[in-house]
mmCIF file of C-alpha atoms and ligand atoms in Angstrom:
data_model
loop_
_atom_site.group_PDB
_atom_site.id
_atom_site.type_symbol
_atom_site.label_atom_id
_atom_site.label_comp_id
_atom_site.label_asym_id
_atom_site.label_seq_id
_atom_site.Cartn_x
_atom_site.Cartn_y
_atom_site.Cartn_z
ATOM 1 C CA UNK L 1 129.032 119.629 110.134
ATOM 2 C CA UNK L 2 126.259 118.726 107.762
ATOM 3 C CA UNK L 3 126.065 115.056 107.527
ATOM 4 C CA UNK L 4 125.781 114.183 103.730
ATOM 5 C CA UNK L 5 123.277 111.249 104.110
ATOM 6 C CA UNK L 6 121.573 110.812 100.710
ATOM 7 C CA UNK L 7 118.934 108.183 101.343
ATOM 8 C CA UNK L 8 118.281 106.460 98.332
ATOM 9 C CA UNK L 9 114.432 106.358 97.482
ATOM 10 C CA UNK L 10 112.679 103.243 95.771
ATOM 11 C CA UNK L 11 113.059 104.535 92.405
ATOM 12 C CA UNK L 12 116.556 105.927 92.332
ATOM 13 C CA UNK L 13 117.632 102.272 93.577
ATOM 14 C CA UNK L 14 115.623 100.397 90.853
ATOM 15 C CA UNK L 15 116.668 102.548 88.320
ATOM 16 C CA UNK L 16 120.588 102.426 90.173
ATOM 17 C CA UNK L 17 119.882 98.526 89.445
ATOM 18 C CA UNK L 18 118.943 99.697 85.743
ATOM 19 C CA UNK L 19 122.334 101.311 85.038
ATOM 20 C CA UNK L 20 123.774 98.091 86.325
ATOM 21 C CA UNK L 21 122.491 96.324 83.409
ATOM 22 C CA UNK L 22 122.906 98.714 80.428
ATOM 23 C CA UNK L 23 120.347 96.163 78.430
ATOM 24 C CA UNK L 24 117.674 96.382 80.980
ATOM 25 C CA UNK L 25 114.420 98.041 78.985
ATOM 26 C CA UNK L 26 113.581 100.246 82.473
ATOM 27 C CA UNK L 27 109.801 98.311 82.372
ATOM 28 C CA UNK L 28 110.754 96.315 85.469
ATOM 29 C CA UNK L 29 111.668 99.426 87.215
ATOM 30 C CA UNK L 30 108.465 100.990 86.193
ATOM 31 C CA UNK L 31 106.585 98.145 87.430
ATOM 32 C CA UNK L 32 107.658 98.446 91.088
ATOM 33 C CA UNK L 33 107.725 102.326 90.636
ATOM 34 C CA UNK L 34 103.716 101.460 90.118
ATOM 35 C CA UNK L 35 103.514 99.106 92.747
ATOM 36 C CA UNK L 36 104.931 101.478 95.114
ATOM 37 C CA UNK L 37 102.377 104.338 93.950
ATOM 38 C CA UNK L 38 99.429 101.890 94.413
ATOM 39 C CA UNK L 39 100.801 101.169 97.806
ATOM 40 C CA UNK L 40 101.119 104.555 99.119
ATOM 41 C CA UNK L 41 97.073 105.117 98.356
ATOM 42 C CA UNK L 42 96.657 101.586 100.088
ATOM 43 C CA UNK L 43 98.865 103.376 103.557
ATOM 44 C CA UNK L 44 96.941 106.499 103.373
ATOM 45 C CA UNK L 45 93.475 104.600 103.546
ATOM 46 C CA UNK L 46 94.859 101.870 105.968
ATOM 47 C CA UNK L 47 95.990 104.923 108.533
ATOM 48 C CA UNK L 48 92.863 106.128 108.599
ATOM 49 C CA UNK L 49 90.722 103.041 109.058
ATOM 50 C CA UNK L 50 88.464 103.559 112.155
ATOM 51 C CA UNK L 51 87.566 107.564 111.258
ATOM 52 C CA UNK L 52 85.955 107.045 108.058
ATOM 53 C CA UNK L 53 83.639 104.565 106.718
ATOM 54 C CA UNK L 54 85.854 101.868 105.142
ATOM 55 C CA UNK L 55 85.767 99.356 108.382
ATOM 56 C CA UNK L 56 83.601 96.387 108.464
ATOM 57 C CA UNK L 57 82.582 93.862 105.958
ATOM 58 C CA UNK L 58 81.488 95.065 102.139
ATOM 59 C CA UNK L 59 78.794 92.540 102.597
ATOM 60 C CA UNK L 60 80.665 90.565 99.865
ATOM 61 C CA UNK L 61 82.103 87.092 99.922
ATOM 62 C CA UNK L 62 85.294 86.535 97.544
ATOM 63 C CA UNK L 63 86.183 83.765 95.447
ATOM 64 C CA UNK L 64 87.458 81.923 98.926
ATOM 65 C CA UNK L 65 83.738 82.183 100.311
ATOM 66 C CA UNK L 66 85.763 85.173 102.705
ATOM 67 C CA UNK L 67 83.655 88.000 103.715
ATOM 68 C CA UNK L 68 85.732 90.948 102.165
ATOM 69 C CA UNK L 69 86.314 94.016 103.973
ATOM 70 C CA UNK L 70 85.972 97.090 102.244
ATOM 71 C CA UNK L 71 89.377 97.948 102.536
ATOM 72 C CA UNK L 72 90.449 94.819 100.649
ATOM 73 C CA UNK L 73 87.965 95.879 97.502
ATOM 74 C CA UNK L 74 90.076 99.016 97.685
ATOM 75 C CA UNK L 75 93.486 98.443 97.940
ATOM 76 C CA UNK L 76 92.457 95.558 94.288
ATOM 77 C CA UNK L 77 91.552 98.386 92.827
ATOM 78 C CA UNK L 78 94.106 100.231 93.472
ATOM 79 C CA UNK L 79 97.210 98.360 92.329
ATOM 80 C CA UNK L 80 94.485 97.072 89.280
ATOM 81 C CA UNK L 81 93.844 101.247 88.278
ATOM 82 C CA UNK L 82 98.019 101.938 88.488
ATOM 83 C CA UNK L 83 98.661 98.973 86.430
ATOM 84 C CA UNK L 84 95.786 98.714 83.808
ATOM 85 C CA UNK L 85 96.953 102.518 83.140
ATOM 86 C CA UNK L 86 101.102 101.967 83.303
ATOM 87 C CA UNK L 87 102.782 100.121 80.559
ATOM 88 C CA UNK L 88 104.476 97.530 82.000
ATOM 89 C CA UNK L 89 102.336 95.165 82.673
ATOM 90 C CA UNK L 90 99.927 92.793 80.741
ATOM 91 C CA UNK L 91 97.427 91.769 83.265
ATOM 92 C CA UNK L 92 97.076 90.910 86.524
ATOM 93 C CA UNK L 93 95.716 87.639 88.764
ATOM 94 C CA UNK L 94 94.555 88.707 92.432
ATOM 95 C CA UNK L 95 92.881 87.053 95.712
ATOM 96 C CA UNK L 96 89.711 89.129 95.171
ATOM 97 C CA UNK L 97 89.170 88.432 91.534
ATOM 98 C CA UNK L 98 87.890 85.128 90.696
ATOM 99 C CA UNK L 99 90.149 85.178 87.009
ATOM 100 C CA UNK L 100 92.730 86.914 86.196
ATOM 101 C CA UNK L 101 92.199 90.244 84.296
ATOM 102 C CA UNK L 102 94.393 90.150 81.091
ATOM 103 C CA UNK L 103 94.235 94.341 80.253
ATOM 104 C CA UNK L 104 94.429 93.446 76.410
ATOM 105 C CA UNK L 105 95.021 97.052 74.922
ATOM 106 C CA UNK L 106 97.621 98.080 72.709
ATOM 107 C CA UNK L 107 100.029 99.245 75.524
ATOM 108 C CA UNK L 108 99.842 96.607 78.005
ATOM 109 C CA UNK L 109 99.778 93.531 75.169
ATOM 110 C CA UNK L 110 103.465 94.934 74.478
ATOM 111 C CA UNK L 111 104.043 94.270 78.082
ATOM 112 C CA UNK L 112 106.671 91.889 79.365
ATOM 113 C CA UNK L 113 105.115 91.123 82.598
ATOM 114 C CA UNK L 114 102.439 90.030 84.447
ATOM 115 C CA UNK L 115 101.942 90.024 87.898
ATOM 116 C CA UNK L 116 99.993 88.517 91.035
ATOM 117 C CA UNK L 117 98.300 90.055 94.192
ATOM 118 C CA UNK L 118 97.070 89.391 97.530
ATOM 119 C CA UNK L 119 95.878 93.349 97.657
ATOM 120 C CA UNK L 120 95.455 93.045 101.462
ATOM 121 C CA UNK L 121 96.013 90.151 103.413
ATOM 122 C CA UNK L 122 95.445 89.350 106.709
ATOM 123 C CA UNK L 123 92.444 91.319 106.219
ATOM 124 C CA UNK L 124 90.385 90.030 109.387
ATOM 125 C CA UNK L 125 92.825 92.111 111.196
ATOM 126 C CA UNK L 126 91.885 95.321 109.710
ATOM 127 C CA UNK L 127 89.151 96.180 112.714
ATOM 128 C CA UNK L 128 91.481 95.169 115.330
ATOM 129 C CA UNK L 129 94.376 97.367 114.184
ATOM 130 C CA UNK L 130 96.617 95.092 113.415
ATOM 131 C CA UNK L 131 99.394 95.264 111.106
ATOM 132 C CA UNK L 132 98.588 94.241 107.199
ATOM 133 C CA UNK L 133 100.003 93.792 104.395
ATOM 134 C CA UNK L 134 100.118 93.494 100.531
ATOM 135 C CA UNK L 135 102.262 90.343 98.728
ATOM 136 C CA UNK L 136 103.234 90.593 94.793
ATOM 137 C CA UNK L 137 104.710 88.429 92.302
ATOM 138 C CA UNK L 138 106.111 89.292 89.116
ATOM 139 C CA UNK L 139 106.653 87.041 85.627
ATOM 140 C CA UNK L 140 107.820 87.189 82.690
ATOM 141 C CA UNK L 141 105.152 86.333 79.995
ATOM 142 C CA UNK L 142 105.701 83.258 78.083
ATOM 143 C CA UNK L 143 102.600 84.385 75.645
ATOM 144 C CA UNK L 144 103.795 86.073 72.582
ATOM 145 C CA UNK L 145 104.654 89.873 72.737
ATOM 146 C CA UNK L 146 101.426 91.966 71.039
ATOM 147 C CA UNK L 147 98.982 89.340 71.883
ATOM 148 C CA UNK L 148 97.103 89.713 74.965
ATOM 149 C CA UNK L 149 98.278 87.531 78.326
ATOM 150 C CA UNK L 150 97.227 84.315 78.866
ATOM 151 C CA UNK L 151 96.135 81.807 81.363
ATOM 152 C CA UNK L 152 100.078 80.209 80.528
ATOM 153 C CA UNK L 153 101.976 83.372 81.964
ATOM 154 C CA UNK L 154 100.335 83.388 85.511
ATOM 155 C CA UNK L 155 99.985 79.502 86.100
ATOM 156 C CA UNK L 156 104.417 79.330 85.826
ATOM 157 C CA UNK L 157 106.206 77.589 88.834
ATOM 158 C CA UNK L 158 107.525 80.138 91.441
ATOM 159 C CA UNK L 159 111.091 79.422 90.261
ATOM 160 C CA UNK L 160 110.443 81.298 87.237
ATOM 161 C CA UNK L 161 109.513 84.835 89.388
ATOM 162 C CA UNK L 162 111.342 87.714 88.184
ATOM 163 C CA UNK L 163 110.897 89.666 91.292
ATOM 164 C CA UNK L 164 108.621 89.347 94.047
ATOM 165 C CA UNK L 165 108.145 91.586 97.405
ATOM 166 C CA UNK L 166 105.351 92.482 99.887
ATOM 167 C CA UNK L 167 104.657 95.537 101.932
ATOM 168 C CA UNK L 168 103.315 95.730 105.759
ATOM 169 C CA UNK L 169 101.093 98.471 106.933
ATOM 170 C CA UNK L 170 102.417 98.719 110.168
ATOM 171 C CA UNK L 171 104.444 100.694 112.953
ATOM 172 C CA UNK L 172 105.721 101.893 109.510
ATOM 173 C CA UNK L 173 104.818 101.165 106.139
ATOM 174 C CA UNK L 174 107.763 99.163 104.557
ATOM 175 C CA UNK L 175 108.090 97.712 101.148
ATOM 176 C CA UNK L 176 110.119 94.705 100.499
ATOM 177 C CA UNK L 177 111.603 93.032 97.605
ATOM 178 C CA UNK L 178 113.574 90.435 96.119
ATOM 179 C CA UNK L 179 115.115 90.173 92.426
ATOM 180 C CA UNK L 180 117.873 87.456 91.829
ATOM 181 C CA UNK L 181 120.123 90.014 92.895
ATOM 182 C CA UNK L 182 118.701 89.842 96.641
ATOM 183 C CA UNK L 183 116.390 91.614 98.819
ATOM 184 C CA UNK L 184 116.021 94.859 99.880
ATOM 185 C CA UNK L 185 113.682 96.801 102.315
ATOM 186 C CA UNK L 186 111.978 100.825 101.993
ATOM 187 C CA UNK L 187 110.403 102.411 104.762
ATOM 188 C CA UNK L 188 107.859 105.321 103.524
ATOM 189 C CA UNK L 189 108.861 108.750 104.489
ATOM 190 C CA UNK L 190 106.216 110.369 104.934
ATOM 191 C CA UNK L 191 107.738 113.921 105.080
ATOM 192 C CA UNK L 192 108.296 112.973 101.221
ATOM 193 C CA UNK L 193 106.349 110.463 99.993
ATOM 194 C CA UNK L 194 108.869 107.729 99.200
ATOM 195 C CA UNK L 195 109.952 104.570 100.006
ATOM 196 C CA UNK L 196 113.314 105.250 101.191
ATOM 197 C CA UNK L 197 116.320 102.327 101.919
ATOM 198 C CA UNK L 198 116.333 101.213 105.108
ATOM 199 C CA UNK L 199 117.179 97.384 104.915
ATOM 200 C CA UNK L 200 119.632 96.759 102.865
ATOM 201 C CA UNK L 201 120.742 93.095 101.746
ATOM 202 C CA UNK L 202 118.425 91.727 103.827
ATOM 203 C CA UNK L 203 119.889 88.225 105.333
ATOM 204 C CA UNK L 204 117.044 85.653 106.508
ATOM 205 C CA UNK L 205 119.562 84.278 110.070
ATOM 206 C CA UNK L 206 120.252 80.797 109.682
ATOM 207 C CA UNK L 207 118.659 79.914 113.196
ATOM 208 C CA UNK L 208 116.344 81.754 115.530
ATOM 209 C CA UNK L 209 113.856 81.323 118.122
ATOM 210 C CA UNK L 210 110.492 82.332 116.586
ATOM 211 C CA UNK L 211 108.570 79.338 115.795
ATOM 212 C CA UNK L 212 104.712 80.794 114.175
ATOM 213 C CA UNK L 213 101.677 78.503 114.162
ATOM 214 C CA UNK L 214 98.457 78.199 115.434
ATOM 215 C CA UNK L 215 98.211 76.261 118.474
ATOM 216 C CA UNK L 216 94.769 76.240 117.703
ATOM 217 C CA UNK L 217 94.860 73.284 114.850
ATOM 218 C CA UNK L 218 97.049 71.366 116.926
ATOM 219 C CA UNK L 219 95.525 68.297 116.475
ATOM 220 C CA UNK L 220 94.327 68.476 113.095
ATOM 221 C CA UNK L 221 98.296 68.502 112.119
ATOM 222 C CA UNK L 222 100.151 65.682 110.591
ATOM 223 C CA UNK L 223 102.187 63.243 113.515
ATOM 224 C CA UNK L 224 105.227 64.375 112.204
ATOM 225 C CA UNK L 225 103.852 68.263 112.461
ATOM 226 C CA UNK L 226 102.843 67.897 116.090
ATOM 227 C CA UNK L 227 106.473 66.409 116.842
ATOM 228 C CA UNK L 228 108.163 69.754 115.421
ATOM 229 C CA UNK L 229 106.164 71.704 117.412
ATOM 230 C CA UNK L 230 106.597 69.910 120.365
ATOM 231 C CA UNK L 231 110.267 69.973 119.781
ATOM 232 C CA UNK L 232 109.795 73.688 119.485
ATOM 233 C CA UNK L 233 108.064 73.606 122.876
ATOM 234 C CA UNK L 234 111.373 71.574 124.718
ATOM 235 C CA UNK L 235 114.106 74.015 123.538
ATOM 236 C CA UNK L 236 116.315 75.091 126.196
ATOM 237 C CA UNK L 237 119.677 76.929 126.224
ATOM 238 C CA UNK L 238 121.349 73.908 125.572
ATOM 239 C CA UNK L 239 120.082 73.223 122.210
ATOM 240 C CA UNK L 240 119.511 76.114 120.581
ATOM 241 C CA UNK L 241 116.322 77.287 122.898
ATOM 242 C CA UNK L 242 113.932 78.588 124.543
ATOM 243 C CA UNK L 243 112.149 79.275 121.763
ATOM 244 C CA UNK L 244 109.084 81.871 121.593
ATOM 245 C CA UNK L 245 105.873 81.431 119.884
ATOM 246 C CA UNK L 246 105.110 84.133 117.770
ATOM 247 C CA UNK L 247 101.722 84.188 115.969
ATOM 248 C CA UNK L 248 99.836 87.081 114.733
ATOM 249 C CA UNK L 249 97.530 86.089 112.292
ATOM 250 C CA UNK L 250 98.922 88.309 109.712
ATOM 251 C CA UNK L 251 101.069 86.327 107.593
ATOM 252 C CA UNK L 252 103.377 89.609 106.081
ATOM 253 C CA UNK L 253 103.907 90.514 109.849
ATOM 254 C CA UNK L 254 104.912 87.103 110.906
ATOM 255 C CA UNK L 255 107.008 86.647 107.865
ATOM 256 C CA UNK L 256 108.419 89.525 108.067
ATOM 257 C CA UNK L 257 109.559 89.118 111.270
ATOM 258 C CA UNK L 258 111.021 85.821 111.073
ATOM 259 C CA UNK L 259 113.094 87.056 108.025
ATOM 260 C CA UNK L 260 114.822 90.188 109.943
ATOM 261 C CA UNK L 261 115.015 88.513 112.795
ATOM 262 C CA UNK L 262 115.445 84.144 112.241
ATOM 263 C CA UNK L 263 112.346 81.785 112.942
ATOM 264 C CA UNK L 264 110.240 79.735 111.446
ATOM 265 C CA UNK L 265 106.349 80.245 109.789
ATOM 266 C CA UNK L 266 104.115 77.365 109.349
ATOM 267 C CA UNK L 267 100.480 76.854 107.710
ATOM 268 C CA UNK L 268 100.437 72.989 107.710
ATOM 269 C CA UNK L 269 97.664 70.861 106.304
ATOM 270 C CA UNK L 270 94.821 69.378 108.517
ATOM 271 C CA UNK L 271 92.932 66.591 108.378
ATOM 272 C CA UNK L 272 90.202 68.457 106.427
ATOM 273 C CA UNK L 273 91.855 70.970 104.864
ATOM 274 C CA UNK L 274 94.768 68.681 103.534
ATOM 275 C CA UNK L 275 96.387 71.842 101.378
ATOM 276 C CA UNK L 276 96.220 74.105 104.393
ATOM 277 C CA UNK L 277 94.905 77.346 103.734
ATOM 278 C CA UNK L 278 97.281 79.911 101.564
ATOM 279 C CA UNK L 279 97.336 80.334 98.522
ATOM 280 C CA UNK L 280 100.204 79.126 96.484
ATOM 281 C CA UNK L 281 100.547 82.082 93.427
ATOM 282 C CA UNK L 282 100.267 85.078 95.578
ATOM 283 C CA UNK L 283 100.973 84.287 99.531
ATOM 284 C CA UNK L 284 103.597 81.169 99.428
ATOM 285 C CA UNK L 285 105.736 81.763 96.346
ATOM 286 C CA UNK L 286 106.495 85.393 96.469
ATOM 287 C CA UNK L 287 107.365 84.688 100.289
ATOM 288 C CA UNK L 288 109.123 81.622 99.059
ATOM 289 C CA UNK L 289 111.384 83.375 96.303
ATOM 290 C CA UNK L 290 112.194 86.519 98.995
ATOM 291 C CA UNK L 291 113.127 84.153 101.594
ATOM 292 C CA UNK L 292 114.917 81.693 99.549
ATOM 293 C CA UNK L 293 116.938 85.044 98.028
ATOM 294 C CA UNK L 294 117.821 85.634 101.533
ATOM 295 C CA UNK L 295 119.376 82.147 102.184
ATOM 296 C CA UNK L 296 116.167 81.044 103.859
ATOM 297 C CA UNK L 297 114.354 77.683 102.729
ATOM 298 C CA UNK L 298 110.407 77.201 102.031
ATOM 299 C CA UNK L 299 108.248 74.078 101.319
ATOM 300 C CA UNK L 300 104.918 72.253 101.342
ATOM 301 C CA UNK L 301 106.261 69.848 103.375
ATOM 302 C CA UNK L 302 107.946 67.726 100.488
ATOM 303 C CA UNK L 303 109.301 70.166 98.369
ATOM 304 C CA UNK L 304 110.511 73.273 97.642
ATOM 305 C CA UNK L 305 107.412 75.894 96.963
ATOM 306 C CA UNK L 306 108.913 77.163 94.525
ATOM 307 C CA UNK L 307 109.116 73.735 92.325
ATOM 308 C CA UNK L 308 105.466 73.708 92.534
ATOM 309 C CA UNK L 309 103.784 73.665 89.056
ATOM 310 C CA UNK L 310 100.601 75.891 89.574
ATOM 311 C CA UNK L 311 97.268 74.312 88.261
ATOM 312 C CA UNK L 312 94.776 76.749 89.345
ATOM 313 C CA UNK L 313 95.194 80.545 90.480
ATOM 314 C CA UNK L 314 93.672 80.049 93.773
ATOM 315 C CA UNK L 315 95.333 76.740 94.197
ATOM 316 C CA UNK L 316 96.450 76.617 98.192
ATOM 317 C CA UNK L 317 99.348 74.283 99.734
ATOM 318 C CA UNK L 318 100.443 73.618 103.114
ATOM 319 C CA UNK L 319 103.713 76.126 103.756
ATOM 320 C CA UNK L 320 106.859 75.765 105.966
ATOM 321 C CA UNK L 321 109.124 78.812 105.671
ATOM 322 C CA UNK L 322 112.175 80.026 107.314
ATOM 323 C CA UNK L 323 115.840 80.055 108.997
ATOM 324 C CA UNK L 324 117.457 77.080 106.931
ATOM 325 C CA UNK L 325 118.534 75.105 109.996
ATOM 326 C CA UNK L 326 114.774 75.338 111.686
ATOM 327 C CA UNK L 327 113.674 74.280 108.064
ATOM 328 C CA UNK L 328 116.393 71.394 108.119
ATOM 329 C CA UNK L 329 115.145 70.474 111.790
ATOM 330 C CA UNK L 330 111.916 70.402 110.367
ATOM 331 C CA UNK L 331 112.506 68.332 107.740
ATOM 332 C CA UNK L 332 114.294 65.942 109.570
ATOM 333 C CA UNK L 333 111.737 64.923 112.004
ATOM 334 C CA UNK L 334 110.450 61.406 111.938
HETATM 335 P P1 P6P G 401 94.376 81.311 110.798
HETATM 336 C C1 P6P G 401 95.021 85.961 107.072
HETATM 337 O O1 P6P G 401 93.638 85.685 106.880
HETATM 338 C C2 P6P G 401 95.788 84.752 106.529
HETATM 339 O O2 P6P G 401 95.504 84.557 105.184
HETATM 340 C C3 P6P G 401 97.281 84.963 106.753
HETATM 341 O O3 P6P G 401 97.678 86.297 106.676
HETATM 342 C C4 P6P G 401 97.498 84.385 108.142
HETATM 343 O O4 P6P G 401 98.822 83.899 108.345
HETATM 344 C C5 P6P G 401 96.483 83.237 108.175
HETATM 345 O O5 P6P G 401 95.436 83.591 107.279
HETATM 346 C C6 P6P G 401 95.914 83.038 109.554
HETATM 347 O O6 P6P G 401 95.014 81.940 109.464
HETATM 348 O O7 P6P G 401 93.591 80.115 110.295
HETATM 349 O O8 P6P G 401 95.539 80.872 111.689
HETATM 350 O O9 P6P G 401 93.554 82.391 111.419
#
C-alpha cells in the first residue's frame, strides 16, 4: 500500500500559516522563503569546504577584530544578494558589516521588515569540520513605510521580534524557527531542494542533563557562576544528575541541542570581558525568543534577554539559556 506521506516543505507551511490569518500580506512568508534560498547556497558551499578554495582566513579582520574566514564573507553576501533583491525586507544589520545596510530603493523602503544576521557563526570551526550555523532575527520597522530604514528599527528590544530562527550546517542541514505561534524545525532534502518538516512544535524539556560552558574561563567567572557549575559537577541520580558537559564551540550546535534535547548554555561574563562575548541583536535574542517560544527561559544573568534595550548593533551581554528549571537553579544560586 502506498503510504500517503505528504511532507510539508518550508514554504507550503509558511504560506499554510498565511491562510491561517486571512489578513496576513504573504511578505513574512516571503521573507523566510528568502532566507531559506540564501541558506541552501550557504549548505552547498559549506559541504564542500576542504575541496575548493574557500578554507582558511580571507586575510580580513571584522568589526570584532575576528579574522574572517572566507566562508563567512560568503554566506553575508549571500542572505545580503537574496534580500537586497526580494521585497520584503528594508535592510539588513549583520556580524560582518560594521553598520547596518538600509537597501533604500523603491521596493524595499515599502518593506515591513528588517532583519539581523550572524551569516556564519561559529566560524573558527569551519577548518575542523565542525558543525555551523546561521542565526536571524526579524522586526517590524517602526520607521515610516516609503522612507528608507533606520538606525530605530534594528536597535528594538528582542521582545518586539516578529520571528526569529537559525539553521545548522551539520549531519543535516536544518532550519529552525520561531513566530509567536511556536517553533518549528526543516531538514533539507536534498533529493528536492527543500526544507521539509521534520520537528514539529518543538518543546525546549523543562530539565535535562547538558550543562555547556567552557571550563576553560573557569576562574574568570562570577562566585556565583563557579557555584552553578560546580553544582553541575555534583549531580547524581538523586537530584536530578549526573549531568554531562557538553561544549562544542559552536553556539547553534550547542543550542540546538539543549533545545531538542533539555540542558543548559552559558557565555558568562569574566573579569575582563564583563559582557561576555555574544552578541546581543543577532546570537542571544533570536536564541532567546526561539527558546523562550518553546517554554525555555534566557538571561544576562539579571534579566530576561529579551527585555534588553539594544544600544549598539554589536552590543554583547553575558547569556544563560535553557530548560526552565536549570535556568531557575541557576538563578537561585547564592
Ligand atoms: P569560546 C563561535 O566563535 C562563538 O561565537 C559561538 O558560536 C560559540 O558558542 C562561542 O563563540 C565559543 O567561544 O570563547 O568558548 O571559544
Amino acid at each position: 500500500m502506498a503510504i500517503n506521506r505528504h511532507i510539508q516543505t518550508l514554504d507550503e507551511f509558511t504560506i499554510q500559516q498565511m491562510r491561517d490569518f486571512p489578513q496576513a500580506t504573504g511578505e513574512l512568508a516571503g521573507l523566510l522563503r528568502d532566507i531559506g534560498l540564501a541558506s541552501k547556497r550557504v549548505h552547498v558551499e559549506v559541504n564542500k569546504a576542504g575541496l575548493v578554495d574557500i578554507l582558511g582566513d580571507a586575510g580580513t579582520m571584522n568589526v570584532q577584530g575576528e579574522e574572517v574566514k572566507k566562508l563567512d564573507i560568503f554566506a553575508n553576501n549571500q542572505f545580503m544578494g537574496v534580500l537586497r533583491h526580494g521585497i520584503s525586507c528594508a535592510g539588513i544589520g549583520s556580524e560582518e558589516m560594521d553598520d547596518i545596510v538600509v537597501f533604500n530603493d523603491e521596493i524595499s523602503n515599502k518593506s515591513k521588515y528588517v532583519c539581523l544576521f550572524d551569516p556564519l557563526d561559529g566560524s573558527s570551526n569551519i577548518d575542523v569540520n565542525v558543525s555551523i550555523g546561521t542565526i536571524f532575527s526579524i522586526y517590524r520597522r517602526v520607521s515610516e513605510l516609503g522612507k528608507p530604514a533606520t538606525q530605530e528599527d534594528f536597535l528594538q528590544p528582542g521582545n518586539k521580534q516578529v520571528a526569529a530562527g537559525y539553521v545548522i550546517y551539520g549531519s543535516s542541514t536544518m532550519l529552525v524557527y520561531a513566530t509567536h505561534r511556536g517553533v518549528n524545525g526543516f531538514t533539507l532534502d536534498q533529493s528536492i531542494g527543500e526544507f521539509t518538516m521534520s520537528h514539529p512544535n518543538i518543546v525546549c524539556p523543562e530539565s535535562g542533563k547538558f550543562y555547556s560552558v567552557n571550563h576553560g574561563n573557569f576562574f574568570q567567572y562570577s562566585d556565583k557562576v563557579q557555584r552553578y557549575i560546580t553544582i553541575c559537577q555534583q549531580k547524581t541520580k538523586e537530584n536530578g544528575g549526573p549531568y554531562t558537559q557538553r561544549y562544542i564551540g559552536s553556539m547553534v550546535a550547542d543550542v540546538h541541542r539543549n533545545l531538542i534535547k533539555g540542558g543548559i548554555f552559558m557565555y558568562p561574563g569574566m573579569k575582563d570581558k564583563p559582557n561576555g562575548k555574544l552578541r546581543l541583536l543577532y546570537e542571544c535574542n533570536p536564541f532567546a525568543f526561539i527558546v523562550e517560544r518553546a517554554g525555555g527561559k534566557a538571561t544576562d544573568g539579571q534579566q530576561r534577554i529579551l527585555d534588553i534595550q539594544p544600544t549598539a548593533v554589536h552590543q554583547r551581554t553575558p547569556f544563560f539559556i535553557g530548560s526552565k528549571l536549570m535556568m531557575d537553579e541557576l538563578e537561585s544560586t547564592s
